[in-house]
Tab-separated table of C-alpha atoms and ligand atoms in Angstrom:
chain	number	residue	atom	x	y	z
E	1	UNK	CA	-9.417	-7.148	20.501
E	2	UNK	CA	-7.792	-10.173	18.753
E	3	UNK	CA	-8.363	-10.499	15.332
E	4	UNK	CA	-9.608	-14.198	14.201
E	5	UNK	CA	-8.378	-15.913	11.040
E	6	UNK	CA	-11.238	-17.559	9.606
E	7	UNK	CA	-9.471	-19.500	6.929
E	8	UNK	CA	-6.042	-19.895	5.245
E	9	UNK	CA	-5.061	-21.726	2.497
E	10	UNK	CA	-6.511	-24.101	-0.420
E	11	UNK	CA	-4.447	-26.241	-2.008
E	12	UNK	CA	-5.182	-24.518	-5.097
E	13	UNK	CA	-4.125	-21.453	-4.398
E	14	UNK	CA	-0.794	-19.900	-5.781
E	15	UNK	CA	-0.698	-16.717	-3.241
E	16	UNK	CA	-1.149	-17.767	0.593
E	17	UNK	CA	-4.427	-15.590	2.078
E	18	UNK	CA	-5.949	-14.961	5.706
E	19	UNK	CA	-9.776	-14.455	5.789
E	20	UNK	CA	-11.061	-12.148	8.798
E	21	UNK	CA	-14.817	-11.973	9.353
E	22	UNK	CA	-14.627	-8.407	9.470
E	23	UNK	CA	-12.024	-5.451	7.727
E	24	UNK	CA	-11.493	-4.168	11.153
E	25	UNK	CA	-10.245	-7.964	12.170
E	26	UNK	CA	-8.474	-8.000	9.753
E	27	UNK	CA	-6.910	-4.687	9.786
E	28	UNK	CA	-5.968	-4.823	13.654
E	29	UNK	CA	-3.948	-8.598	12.498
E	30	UNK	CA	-1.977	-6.549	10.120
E	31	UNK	CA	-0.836	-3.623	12.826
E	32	UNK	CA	-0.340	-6.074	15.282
E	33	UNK	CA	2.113	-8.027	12.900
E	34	UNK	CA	3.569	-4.395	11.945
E	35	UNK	CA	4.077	-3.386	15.676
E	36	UNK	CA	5.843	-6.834	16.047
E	37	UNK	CA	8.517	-6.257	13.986
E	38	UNK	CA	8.578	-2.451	14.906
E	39	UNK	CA	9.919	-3.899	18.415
E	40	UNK	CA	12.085	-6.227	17.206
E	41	UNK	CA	13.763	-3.759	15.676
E	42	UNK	CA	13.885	-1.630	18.636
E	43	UNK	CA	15.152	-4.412	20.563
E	44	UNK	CA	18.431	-4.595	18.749
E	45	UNK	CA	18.858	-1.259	17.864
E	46	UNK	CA	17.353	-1.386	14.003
E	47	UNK	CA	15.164	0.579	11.893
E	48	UNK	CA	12.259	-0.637	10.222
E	49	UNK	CA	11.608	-0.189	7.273
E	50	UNK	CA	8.014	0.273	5.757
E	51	UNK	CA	6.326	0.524	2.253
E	52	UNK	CA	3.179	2.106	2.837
E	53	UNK	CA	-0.689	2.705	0.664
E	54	UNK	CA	-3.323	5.254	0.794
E	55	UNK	CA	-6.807	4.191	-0.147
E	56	UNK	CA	-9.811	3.483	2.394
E	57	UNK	CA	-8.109	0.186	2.599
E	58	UNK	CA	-5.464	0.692	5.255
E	59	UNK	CA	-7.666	3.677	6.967
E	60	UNK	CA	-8.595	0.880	9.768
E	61	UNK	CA	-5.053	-0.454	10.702
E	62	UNK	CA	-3.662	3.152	10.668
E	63	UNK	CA	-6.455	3.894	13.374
E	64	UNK	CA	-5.434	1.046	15.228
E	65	UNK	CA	-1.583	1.716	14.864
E	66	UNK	CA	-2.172	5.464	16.317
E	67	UNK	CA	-3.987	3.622	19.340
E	68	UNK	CA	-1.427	1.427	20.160
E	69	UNK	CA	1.146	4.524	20.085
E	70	UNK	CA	-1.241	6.793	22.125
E	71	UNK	CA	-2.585	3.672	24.588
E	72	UNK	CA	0.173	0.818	24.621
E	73	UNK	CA	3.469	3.332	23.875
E	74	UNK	CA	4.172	2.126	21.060
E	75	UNK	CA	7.067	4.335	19.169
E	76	UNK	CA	7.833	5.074	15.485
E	77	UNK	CA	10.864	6.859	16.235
E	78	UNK	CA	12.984	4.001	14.474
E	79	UNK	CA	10.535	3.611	11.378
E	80	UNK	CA	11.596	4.962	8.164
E	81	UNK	CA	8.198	4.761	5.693
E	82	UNK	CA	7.963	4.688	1.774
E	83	UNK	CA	4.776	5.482	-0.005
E	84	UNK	CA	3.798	3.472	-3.153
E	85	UNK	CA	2.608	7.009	-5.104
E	86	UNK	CA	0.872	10.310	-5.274
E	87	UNK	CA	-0.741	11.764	-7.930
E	88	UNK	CA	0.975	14.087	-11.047
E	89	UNK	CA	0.636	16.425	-10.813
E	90	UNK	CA	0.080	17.681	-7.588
E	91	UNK	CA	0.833	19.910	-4.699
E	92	UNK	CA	1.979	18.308	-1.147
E	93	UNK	CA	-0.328	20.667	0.547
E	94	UNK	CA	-3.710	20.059	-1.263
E	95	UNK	CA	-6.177	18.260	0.639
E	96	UNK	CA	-6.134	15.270	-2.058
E	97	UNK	CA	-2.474	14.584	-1.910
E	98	UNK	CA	-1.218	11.498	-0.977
E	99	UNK	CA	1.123	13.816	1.430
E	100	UNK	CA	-2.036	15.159	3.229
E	101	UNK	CA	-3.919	11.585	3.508
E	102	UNK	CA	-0.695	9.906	4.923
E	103	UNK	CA	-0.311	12.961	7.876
E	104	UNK	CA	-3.790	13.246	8.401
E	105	UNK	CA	-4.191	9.635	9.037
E	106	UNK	CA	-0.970	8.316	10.341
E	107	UNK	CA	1.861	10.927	10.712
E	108	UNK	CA	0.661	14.149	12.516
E	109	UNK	CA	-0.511	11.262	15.305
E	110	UNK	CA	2.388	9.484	15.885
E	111	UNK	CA	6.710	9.501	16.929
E	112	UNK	CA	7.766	9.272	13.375
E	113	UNK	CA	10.565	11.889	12.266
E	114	UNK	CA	9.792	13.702	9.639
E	115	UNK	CA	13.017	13.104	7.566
E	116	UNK	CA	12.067	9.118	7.641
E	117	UNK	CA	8.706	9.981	6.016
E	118	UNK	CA	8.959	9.554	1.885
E	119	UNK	CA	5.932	10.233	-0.748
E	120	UNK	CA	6.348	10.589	-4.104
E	121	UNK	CA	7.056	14.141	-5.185
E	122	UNK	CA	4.072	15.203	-7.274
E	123	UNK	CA	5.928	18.211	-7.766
E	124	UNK	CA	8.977	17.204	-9.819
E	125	UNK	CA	9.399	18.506	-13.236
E	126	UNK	CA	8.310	16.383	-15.570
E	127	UNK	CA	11.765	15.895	-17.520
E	128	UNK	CA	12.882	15.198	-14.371
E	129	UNK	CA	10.955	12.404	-12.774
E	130	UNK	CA	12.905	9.294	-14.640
E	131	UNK	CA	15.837	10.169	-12.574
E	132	UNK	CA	13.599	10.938	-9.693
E	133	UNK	CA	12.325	7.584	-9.751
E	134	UNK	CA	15.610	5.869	-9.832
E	135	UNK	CA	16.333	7.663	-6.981
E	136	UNK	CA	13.470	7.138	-4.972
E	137	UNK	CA	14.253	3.372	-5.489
E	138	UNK	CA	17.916	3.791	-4.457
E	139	UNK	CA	16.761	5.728	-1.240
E	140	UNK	CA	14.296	2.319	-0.856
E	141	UNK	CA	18.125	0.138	-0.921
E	142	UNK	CA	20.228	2.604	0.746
E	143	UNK	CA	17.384	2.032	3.706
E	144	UNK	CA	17.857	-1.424	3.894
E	145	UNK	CA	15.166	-2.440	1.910
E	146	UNK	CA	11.195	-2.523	2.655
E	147	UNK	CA	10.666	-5.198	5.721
E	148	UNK	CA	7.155	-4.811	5.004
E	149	UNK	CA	5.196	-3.137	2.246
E	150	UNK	CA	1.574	-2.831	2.576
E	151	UNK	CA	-0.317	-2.554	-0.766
E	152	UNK	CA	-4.483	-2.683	-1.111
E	153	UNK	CA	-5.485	-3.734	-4.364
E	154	UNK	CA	-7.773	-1.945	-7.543
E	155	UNK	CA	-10.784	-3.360	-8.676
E	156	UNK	CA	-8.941	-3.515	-11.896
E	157	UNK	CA	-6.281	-5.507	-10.237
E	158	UNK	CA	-3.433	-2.467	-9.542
E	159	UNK	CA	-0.681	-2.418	-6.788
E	160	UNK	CA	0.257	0.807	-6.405
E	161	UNK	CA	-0.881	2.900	-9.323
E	162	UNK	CA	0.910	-0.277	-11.524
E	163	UNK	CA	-2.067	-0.555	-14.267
E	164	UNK	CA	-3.000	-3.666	-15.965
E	165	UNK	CA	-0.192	-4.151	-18.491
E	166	UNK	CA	2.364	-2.620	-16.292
E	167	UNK	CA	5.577	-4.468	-16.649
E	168	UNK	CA	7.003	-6.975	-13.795
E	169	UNK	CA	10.449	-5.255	-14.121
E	170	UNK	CA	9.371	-1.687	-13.786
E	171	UNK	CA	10.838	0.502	-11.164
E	172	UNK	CA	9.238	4.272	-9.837
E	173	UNK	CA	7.698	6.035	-12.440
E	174	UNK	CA	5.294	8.613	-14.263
E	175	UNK	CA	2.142	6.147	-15.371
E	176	UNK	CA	-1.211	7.107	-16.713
E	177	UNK	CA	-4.315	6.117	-14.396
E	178	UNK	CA	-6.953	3.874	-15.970
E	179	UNK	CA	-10.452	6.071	-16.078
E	180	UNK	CA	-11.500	2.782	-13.950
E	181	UNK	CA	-8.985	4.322	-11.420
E	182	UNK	CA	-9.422	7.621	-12.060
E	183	UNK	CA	-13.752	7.274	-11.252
E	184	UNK	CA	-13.051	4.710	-8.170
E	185	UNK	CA	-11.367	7.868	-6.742
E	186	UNK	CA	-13.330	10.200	-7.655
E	187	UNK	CA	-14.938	10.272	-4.413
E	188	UNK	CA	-11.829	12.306	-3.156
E	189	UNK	CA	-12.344	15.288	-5.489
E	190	UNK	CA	-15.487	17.685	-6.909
E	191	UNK	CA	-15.922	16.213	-10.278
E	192	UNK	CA	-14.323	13.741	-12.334
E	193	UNK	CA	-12.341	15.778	-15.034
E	194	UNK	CA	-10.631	16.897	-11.380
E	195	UNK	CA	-8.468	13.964	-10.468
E	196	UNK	CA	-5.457	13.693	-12.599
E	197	UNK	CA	-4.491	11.966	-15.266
E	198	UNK	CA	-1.452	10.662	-14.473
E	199	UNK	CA	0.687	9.693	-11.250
E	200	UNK	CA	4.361	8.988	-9.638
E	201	UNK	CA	4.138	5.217	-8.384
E	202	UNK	CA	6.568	2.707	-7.202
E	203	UNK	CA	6.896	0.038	-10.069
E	204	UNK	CA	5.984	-3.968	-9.773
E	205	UNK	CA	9.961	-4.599	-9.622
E	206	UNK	CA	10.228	-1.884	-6.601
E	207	UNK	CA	7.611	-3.789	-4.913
E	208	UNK	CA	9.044	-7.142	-5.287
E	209	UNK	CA	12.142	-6.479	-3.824
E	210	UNK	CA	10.259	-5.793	-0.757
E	211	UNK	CA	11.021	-8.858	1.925
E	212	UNK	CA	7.458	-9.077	3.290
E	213	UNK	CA	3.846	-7.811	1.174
E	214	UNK	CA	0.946	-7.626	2.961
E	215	UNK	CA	-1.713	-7.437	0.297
E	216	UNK	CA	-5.234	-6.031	2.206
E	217	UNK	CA	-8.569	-6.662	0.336
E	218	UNK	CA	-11.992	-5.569	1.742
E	219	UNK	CA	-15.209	-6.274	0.405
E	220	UNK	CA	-17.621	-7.561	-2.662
E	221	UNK	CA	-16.326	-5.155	-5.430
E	222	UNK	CA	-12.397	-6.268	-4.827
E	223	UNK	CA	-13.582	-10.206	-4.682
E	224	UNK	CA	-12.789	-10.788	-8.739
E	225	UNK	CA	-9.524	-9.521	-8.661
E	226	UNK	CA	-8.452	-11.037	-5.635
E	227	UNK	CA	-9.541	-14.464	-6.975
E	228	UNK	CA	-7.563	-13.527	-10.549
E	229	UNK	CA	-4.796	-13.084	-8.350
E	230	UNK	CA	-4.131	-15.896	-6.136
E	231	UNK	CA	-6.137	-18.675	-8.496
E	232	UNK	CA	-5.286	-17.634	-11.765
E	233	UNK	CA	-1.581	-17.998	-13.669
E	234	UNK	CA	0.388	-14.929	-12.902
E	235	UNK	CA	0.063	-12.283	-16.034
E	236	UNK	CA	0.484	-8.629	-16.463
E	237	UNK	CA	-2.874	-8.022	-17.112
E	238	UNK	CA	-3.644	-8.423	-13.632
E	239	UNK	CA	-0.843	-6.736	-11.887
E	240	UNK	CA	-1.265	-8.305	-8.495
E	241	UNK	CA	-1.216	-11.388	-10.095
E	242	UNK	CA	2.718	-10.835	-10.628
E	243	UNK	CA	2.864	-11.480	-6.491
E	244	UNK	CA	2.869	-14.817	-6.859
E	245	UNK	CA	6.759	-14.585	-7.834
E	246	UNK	CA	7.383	-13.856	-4.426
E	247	UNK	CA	7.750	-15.551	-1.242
E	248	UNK	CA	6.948	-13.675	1.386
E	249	UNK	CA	3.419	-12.488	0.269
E	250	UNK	CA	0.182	-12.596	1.738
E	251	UNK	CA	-2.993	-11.781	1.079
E	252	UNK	CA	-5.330	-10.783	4.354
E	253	UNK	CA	-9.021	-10.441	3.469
E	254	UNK	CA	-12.260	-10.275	4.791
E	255	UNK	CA	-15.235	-12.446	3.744
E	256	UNK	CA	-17.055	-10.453	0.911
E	257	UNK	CA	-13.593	-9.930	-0.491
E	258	UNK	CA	-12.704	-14.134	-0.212
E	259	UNK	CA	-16.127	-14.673	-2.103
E	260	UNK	CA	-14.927	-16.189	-5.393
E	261	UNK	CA	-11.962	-18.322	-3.623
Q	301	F6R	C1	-2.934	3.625	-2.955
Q	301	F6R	C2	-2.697	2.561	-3.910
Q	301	F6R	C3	-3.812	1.878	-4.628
Q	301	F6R	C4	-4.965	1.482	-3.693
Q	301	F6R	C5	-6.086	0.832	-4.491
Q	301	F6R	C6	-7.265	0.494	-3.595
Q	301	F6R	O1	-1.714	4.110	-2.440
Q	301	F6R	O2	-1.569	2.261	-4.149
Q	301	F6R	O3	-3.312	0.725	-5.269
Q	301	F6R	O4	-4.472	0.597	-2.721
Q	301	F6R	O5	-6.501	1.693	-5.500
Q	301	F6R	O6	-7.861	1.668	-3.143
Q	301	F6R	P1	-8.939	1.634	-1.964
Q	301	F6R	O7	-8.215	1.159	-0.762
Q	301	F6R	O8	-9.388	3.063	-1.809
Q	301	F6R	O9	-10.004	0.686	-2.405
């Protein structure tokens, strides 16, 4: 299926966006674009390089990435991914992991070699995870660089686990969820007082040195934030906000999301 754009940009707008009439559209426009550049890699012998999200957001253009492997051939085998954060702390092998989501919905489906997959270590001693963080970002450089990061957005506003006030500059780090966070995801665990505190997650600076950002937004409840974000003047209050400093971002939404625009 090709996915329609419905709509692109106003002239008010400080963050170019893509409106799909559906999050399946608009998540099948996003693999297709991510399969593109997988092959023009291939083609002259190149990895590429990938920042990658959990969330229900990218669920649909995972789906349609492990069909175009299974039906069309497509190959990870020269992808190398990076995952914007997993929870602190917590155990690679638990069902709520970031670790598990990413294999259960991508990985364990596809070509990728294992020692090109990267998620946050939830695992690291805490004394330990400043330096960890630094070198999570260096392994991000010594890659090449993200060619594309995906990122979905908080109702709140958050890219990554980067809370409002989280600085522009700020590399991978140990942050403390927002209890707005903390109950969105509660959906993912038995009770509230289960999902942690706190969390590993690539920092607003990390991000922006990415060379493409593919910001996905689906639905009513996102709609304020996404308007904050490409309207509004830049702040850290509104983390996504802070994308408007680069220039190779793009927002790709679907209608109820695009309401406030
Ligand atoms: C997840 C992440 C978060 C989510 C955001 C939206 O790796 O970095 O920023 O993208 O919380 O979550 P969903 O997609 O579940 O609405």
């Amino acid at each position: 299926m090709m996915a329609r754009t419905l709509n692109t940009n106003l002239i008010s707008n400080k963050i170019p966006y893509e409106i799909y009439e559906s999050s399946k559209q608009g998540a099948i426009a996003v693999a297709q674009m991510i399969a593109t550049l997988i092959k023009e890699k291939q083609r002259v012998g190149e990895n590429c390089v990938l920042g990658l999200a959990t969330g229900s957001t990218p669920e649909p253009m995972y789906a349609e990435l492990i069909r175009m492997h299974k039906e069309e051939g497509l190959s990870f085998k020269n992808v190398i991914t990076f995952n914007l954060d997993e929870y602190y702390p917590m155990k690679p092998e638990s069902s709520q992991s970031y670790h598990y989501f990413m294999e259960k919905q991508l990985f364990a489906h596809v070509d990728i070699k294992e020692e090109n997959v990267h998620v946050p270590d939830g695992t690291i001693q805490e004394n330990d995870i400043k330096e960890y963080g630094a070198s999570y970002d260096k392994q991000i450089a010594d890659a090449g660089g993200i060619d594309i990061q995906i990122l979905g957005i908080g109702n709140n506003g958050h890219i990554g686990f980067n809370e409002p006030g989280a600085s522009r500059y700020s590399g991978t780090r140990l942050i403390t969820l927002d209890e707005n966070t903390r109950e969105a995801n509660a959906r993912n665990f038995s009770h509230l007082e289960e999902v942690p505190y706190r969390a590993i997650t690539m920092g607003i600076g990390s991000i922006l040195k990415s060379k493409k950002i593919m910001l996905l937004a689906w639905g009513d409840k996102k709609a304020d934030a996404v308007q904050k974000s490409i309207l509004e003047e830049a702040t850290e209050s509104v983390p996504a906000s802070l994308l408007q400093a680069h220039n190779n971002c793009v927002f790709i939404i679907d209608t109820a999301a695009s309401r406030l625009l």
